[in-house]
Tab-separated table of C-alpha atoms in Angstrom:
chain	number	residue	atom	x	y	z
A	1	MET	CA	48.259	49.431	-40.083
A	2	ARG	CA	48.868	45.756	-38.709
A	3	VAL	CA	51.497	43.515	-40.076
A	4	SER	CA	51.128	39.679	-40.844
A	5	LYS	CA	52.916	37.072	-37.701
A	6	ALA	CA	55.413	36.410	-40.785
A	7	GLU	CA	56.166	40.183	-41.118
A	8	ALA	CA	56.276	40.468	-37.259
A	9	ALA	CA	58.786	37.302	-36.956
A	10	GLN	CA	61.312	39.441	-39.743
A	11	ASN	CA	60.740	42.608	-38.102
A	12	ARG	CA	61.533	40.613	-34.407
A	13	GLU	CA	64.529	39.151	-36.306
A	14	ARG	CA	66.067	42.632	-37.512
A	15	ILE	CA	65.561	44.257	-33.944
A	16	ILE	CA	67.512	41.539	-32.885
A	17	GLU	CA	70.156	41.618	-35.451
A	18	VAL	CA	70.421	45.303	-34.905
A	19	ALA	CA	70.513	45.443	-31.030
A	20	ALA	CA	73.730	42.497	-31.298
A	21	LYS	CA	75.841	44.140	-33.407
A	22	LEU	CA	74.594	47.958	-31.436
A	23	PHE	CA	75.650	47.018	-28.008
A	24	ARG	CA	78.435	45.667	-28.688
A	25	GLU	CA	79.438	48.609	-30.742
A	26	ARG	CA	78.339	51.265	-28.569
A	27	GLY	CA	77.444	49.571	-24.718
A	28	PHE	CA	74.232	47.763	-23.412
A	29	ASP	CA	73.822	51.999	-21.514
A	30	GLY	CA	74.908	53.657	-25.232
A	31	ILE	CA	71.660	53.736	-26.827
A	32	GLY	CA	68.409	53.992	-25.980
A	33	VAL	CA	64.607	51.718	-27.486
A	34	ALA	CA	63.553	54.644	-29.271
A	35	ASP	CA	67.452	54.858	-31.561
A	36	LEU	CA	67.759	51.209	-31.519
A	37	MET	CA	64.128	50.872	-32.967
A	38	LYS	CA	65.639	53.497	-35.561
A	39	SER	CA	68.073	52.228	-37.067
A	40	ALA	CA	66.462	48.836	-37.375
A	41	GLY	CA	63.321	51.217	-39.758
A	42	LEU	CA	60.629	50.711	-37.424
A	43	THR	CA	59.206	53.408	-34.899
A	44	HIS	CA	59.889	53.081	-31.422
A	45	GLY	CA	56.256	52.721	-30.772
A	46	GLY	CA	56.186	48.968	-31.915
A	47	PHE	CA	59.294	48.334	-29.690
A	48	TYR	CA	56.806	46.351	-26.313
A	49	GLY	CA	54.783	44.031	-28.712
A	50	HIS	CA	58.452	42.181	-29.778
A	51	PHE	CA	60.097	42.834	-25.507
A	52	ALA	CA	59.146	42.651	-22.212
A	53	SER	CA	61.575	45.194	-21.536
A	54	LYS	CA	64.850	46.531	-22.796
A	55	GLU	CA	66.740	44.499	-19.817
A	56	ASP	CA	64.845	41.525	-22.004
A	57	LEU	CA	66.198	42.657	-25.548
A	58	MET	CA	69.489	42.879	-24.374
A	59	ALA	CA	69.606	39.174	-22.999
A	60	GLN	CA	68.417	38.382	-26.366
A	61	ALA	CA	70.418	40.100	-28.525
A	62	SER	CA	73.604	38.924	-26.560
A	63	ALA	CA	72.865	35.364	-26.983
A	64	ARG	CA	72.599	35.938	-30.750
A	65	ALA	CA	75.962	37.983	-30.498
A	66	GLN	CA	77.571	34.932	-28.338
A	67	GLU	CA	76.071	32.081	-30.821
A	68	GLU	CA	77.469	34.281	-33.600
A	69	ALA	CA	80.927	34.523	-32.008
A	70	LEU	CA	81.310	30.351	-31.049
A	71	ASN	CA	80.573	29.688	-34.396
A	72	SER	CA	83.186	31.861	-36.009
A	73	LEU	CA	85.318	31.156	-33.150
A	74	ARG	CA	84.326	27.142	-33.867
A	75	MET	CA	85.080	27.299	-37.707
A	76	ALA	CA	88.407	29.487	-36.723
A	77	ALA	CA	89.339	26.236	-34.821
A	78	GLU	CA	88.576	24.094	-36.886
A	79	ARG	CA	90.270	25.311	-40.029
A	80	GLY	CA	93.281	25.144	-37.964
A	81	GLY	CA	93.612	21.877	-37.733
A	82	GLU	CA	96.322	20.705	-35.159
A	83	ASN	CA	97.052	24.287	-34.647
A	84	GLY	CA	92.976	25.325	-33.671
A	85	LEU	CA	93.512	27.140	-30.567
A	86	SER	CA	96.625	28.605	-31.966
A	87	ALA	CA	94.089	29.408	-35.006
A	88	LEU	CA	91.352	30.600	-32.655
A	89	ALA	CA	93.240	32.729	-30.843
A	90	SER	CA	94.817	34.142	-34.433
A	91	VAL	CA	90.678	35.519	-35.214
A	92	TYR	CA	90.369	36.667	-31.629
A	93	LEU	CA	93.279	39.189	-31.522
A	94	SER	CA	93.326	39.801	-35.230
A	95	PRO	CA	93.523	44.061	-35.397
A	96	VAL	CA	89.799	43.436	-37.738
A	97	HIS	CA	87.875	42.194	-34.766
A	98	ARG	CA	89.969	44.801	-32.865
A	99	ASP	CA	88.107	47.163	-35.129
A	100	ARG	CA	85.098	45.981	-35.590
A	101	PRO	CA	83.079	45.899	-32.787
A	102	GLY	CA	79.422	45.413	-33.903
A	103	ASP	CA	81.285	42.320	-35.224
A	104	GLY	CA	83.015	41.603	-32.330
A	105	CYS	CA	82.600	39.669	-28.872
A	106	VAL	CA	79.473	40.697	-26.997
A	107	PHE	CA	81.427	40.265	-23.642
A	108	ALA	CA	83.325	43.850	-24.757
A	109	ALA	CA	80.045	45.118	-24.626
A	110	LEU	CA	79.952	44.238	-20.419
């Protein structure tokens, strides 16, 4: 069954979001394309219509995760005002950040 361009774009975004989370939780070698696509609610067969390779997805998911992390840390620093660095460190080193790797720093997945 064919999907519209809008649906294909939504599917691609969902794959990137799911991959960004799962790569952070399990590492880049910790999940295969089939399980990744299943987690996104899609079939394995559609993967290569969106990405050239798993490495392509890894790069795009990492960029997305890094962007999200930078935005989060930037907001923490801004909320901290003059103590921005301390606020940033508190968020980054918090138990919540430590205990939720899927929402955390992509560099830990490396």
